[in-house]
Short mmCIF file of C-alpha atoms in Angstrom, two decimals:
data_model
loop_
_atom_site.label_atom_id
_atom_site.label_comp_id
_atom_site.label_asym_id
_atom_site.label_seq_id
_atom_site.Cartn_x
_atom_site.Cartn_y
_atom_site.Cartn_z
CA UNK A 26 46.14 -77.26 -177.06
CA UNK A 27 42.39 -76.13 -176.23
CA UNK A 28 40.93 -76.83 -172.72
CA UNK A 29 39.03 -79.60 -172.02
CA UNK A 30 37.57 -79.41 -168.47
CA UNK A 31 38.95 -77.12 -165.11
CA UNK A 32 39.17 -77.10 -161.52
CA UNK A 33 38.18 -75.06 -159.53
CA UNK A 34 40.04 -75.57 -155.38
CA UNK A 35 38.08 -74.62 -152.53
CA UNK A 36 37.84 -72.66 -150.19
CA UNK A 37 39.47 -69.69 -152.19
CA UNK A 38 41.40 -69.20 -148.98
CA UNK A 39 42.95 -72.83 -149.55
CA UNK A 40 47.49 -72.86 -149.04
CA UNK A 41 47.08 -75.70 -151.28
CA UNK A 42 46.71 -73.72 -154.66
CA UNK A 43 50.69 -73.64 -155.80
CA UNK A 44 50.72 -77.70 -155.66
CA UNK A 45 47.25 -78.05 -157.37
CA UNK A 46 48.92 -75.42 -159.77
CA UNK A 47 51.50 -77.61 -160.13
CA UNK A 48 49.77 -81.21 -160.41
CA UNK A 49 47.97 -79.97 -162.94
CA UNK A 50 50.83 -78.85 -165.07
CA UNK A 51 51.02 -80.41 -168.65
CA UNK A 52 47.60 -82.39 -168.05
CA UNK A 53 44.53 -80.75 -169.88
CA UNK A 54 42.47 -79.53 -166.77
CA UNK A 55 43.54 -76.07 -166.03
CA UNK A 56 42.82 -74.57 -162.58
CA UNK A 57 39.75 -71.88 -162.38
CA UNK A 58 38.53 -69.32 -160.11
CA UNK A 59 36.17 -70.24 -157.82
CA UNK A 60 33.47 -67.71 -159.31
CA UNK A 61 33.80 -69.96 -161.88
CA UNK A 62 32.78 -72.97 -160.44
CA UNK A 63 29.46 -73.47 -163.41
CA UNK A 64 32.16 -74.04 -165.89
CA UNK A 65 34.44 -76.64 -164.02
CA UNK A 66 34.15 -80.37 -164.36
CA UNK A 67 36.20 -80.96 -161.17
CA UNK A 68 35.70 -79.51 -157.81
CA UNK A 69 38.79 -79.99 -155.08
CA UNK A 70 37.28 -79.03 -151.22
CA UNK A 71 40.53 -78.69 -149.15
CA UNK A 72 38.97 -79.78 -146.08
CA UNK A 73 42.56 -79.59 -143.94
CA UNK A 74 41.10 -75.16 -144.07
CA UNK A 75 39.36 -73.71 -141.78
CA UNK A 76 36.70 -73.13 -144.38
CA UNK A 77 36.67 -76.32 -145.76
CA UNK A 78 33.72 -78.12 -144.28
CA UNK A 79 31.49 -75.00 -144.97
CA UNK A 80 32.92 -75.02 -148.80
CA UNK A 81 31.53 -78.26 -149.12
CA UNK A 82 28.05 -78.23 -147.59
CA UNK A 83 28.02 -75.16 -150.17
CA UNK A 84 28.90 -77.36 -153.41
CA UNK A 85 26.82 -80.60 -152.57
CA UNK A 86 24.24 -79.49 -154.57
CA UNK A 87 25.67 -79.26 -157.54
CA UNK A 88 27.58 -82.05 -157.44
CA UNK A 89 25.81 -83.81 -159.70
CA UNK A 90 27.12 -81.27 -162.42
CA UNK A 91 31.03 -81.83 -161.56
CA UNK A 92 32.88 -84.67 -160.22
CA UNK A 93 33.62 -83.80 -156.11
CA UNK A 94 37.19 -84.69 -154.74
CA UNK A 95 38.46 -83.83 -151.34
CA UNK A 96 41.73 -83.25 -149.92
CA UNK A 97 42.52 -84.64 -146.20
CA UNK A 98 45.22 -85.16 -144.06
CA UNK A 99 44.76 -87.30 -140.67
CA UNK A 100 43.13 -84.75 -138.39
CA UNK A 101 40.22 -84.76 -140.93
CA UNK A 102 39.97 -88.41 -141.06
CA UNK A 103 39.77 -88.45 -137.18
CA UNK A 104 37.27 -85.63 -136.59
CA UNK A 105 34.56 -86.86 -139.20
CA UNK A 106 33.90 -90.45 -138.87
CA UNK A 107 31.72 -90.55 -142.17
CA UNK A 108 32.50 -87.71 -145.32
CA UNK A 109 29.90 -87.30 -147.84
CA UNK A 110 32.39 -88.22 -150.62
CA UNK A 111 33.29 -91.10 -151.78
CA UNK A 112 36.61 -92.78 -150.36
CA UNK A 113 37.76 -93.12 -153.96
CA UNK A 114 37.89 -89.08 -154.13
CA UNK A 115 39.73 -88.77 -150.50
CA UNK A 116 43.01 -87.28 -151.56
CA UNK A 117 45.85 -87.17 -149.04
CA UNK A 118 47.78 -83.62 -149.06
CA UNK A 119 50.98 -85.57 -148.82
CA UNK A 120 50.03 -87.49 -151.96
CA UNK A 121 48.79 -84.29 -153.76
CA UNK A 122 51.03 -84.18 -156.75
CA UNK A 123 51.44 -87.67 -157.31
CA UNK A 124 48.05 -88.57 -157.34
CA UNK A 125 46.23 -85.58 -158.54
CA UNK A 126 45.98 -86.45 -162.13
CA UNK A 127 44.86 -90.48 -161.27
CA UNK A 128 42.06 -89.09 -159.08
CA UNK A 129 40.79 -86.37 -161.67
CA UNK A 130 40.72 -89.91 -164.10
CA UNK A 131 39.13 -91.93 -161.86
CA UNK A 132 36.99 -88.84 -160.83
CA UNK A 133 35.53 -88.24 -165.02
CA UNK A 134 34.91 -91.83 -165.11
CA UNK A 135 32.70 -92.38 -162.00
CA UNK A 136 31.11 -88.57 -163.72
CA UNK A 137 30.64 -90.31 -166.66
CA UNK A 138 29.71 -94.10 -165.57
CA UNK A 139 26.95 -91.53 -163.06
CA UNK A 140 25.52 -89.58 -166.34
CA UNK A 141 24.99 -92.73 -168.19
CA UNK A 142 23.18 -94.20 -165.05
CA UNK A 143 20.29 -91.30 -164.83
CA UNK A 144 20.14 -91.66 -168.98
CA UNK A 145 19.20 -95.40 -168.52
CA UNK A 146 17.13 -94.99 -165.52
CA UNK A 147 15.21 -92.14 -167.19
CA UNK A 148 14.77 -94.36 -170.47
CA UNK A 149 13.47 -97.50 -168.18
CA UNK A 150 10.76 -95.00 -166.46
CA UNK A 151 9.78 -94.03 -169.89
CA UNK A 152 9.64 -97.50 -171.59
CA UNK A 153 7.39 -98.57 -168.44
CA UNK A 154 5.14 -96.03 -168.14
CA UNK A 155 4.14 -96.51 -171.90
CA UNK A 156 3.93 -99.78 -171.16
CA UNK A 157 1.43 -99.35 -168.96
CA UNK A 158 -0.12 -96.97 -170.92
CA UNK A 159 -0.35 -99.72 -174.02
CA UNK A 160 -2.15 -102.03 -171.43
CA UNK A 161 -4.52 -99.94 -170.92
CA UNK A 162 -4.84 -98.19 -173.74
CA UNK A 163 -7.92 -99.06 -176.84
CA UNK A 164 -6.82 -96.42 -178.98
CA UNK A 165 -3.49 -97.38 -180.92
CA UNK A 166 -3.34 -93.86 -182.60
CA UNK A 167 -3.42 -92.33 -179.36
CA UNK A 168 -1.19 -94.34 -178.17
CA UNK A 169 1.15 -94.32 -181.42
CA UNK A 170 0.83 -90.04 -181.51
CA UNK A 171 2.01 -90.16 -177.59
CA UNK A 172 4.91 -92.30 -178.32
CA UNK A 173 6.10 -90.49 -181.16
CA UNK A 174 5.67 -87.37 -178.98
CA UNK A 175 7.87 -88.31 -176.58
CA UNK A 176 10.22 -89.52 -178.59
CA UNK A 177 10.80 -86.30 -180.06
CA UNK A 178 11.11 -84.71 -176.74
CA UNK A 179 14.28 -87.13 -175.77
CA UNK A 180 15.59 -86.34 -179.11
CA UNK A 181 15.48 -82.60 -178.53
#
């Protein structure tokens, strides 16, 4: 069976790496290095480590490239009031195995349901700014040449 997608767990330093092993046994994600974070789909902050708030002001940028889940236990819920992931992707370390796999599904479809979002919204700036462009465009064959133009550039 090929791979699919992987996860990578940070902080490297994380304890919780032999249960994520484990969770993720028989499921098609398989669990990556953390210098190979470009390639995952999933990234797992353990933010019951030392290092864990740090590891995830580091991978909030590229979020938007991998679906973001956290793991927690109560001490994190009662030192941050607010956490910059969604409560849908709050894992709790004593629910680990159980609901690893349900989170990484819920996880790929928010992903997806997020990718297909941006393709929309960038279609619906396109379609208005030729819009306006039409209105105030004279010259159809301009007008026709630009559309056709950027039509080829969205299918490239």
């Amino acid at each position: 069976m090929a791979l699919r997608s992987g996860l990578v767990l940070l902080p490297d330093s994380s304890g919780l790496r032999d249960r994520v092993t484990a969770a993720l046994l028989g499921s098609d994600v398989a669990l990556l290095a953390a210098g190979q974070i470009a390639e995952a789909s999933y990234v797992l902050v353990d933010l019951t480590s030392p290092l864990g708030d740090e590891a995830l002001r580091a991978v909030t940028p590229v979020s938007g490239q991998q679906a973001l889940l956290a793991v927690v236990d109560q001490s994190v819920v009662r030192r941050r009031s607010v956490l910059s992931v969604p409560a849908d992707s709050l894992l709790a370390v004593g629910q680990l195995e159980s609901e690893l796999g349900w989170r990484l599904q819920k996880a790929r479809e928010r992903h997806a349901l997020e990718l297909q979002s941006r393709a929309q919204q960038r279609n619906l700036d396109m379609l208005l700014e030729l819009t306006a462009r039409y209105a105030e465009s004279t010259d159809v064959d301009a007008l026709l040449h630009d559309v056709t133009r950027r039509l080829a550039e969205m299918l490239d």
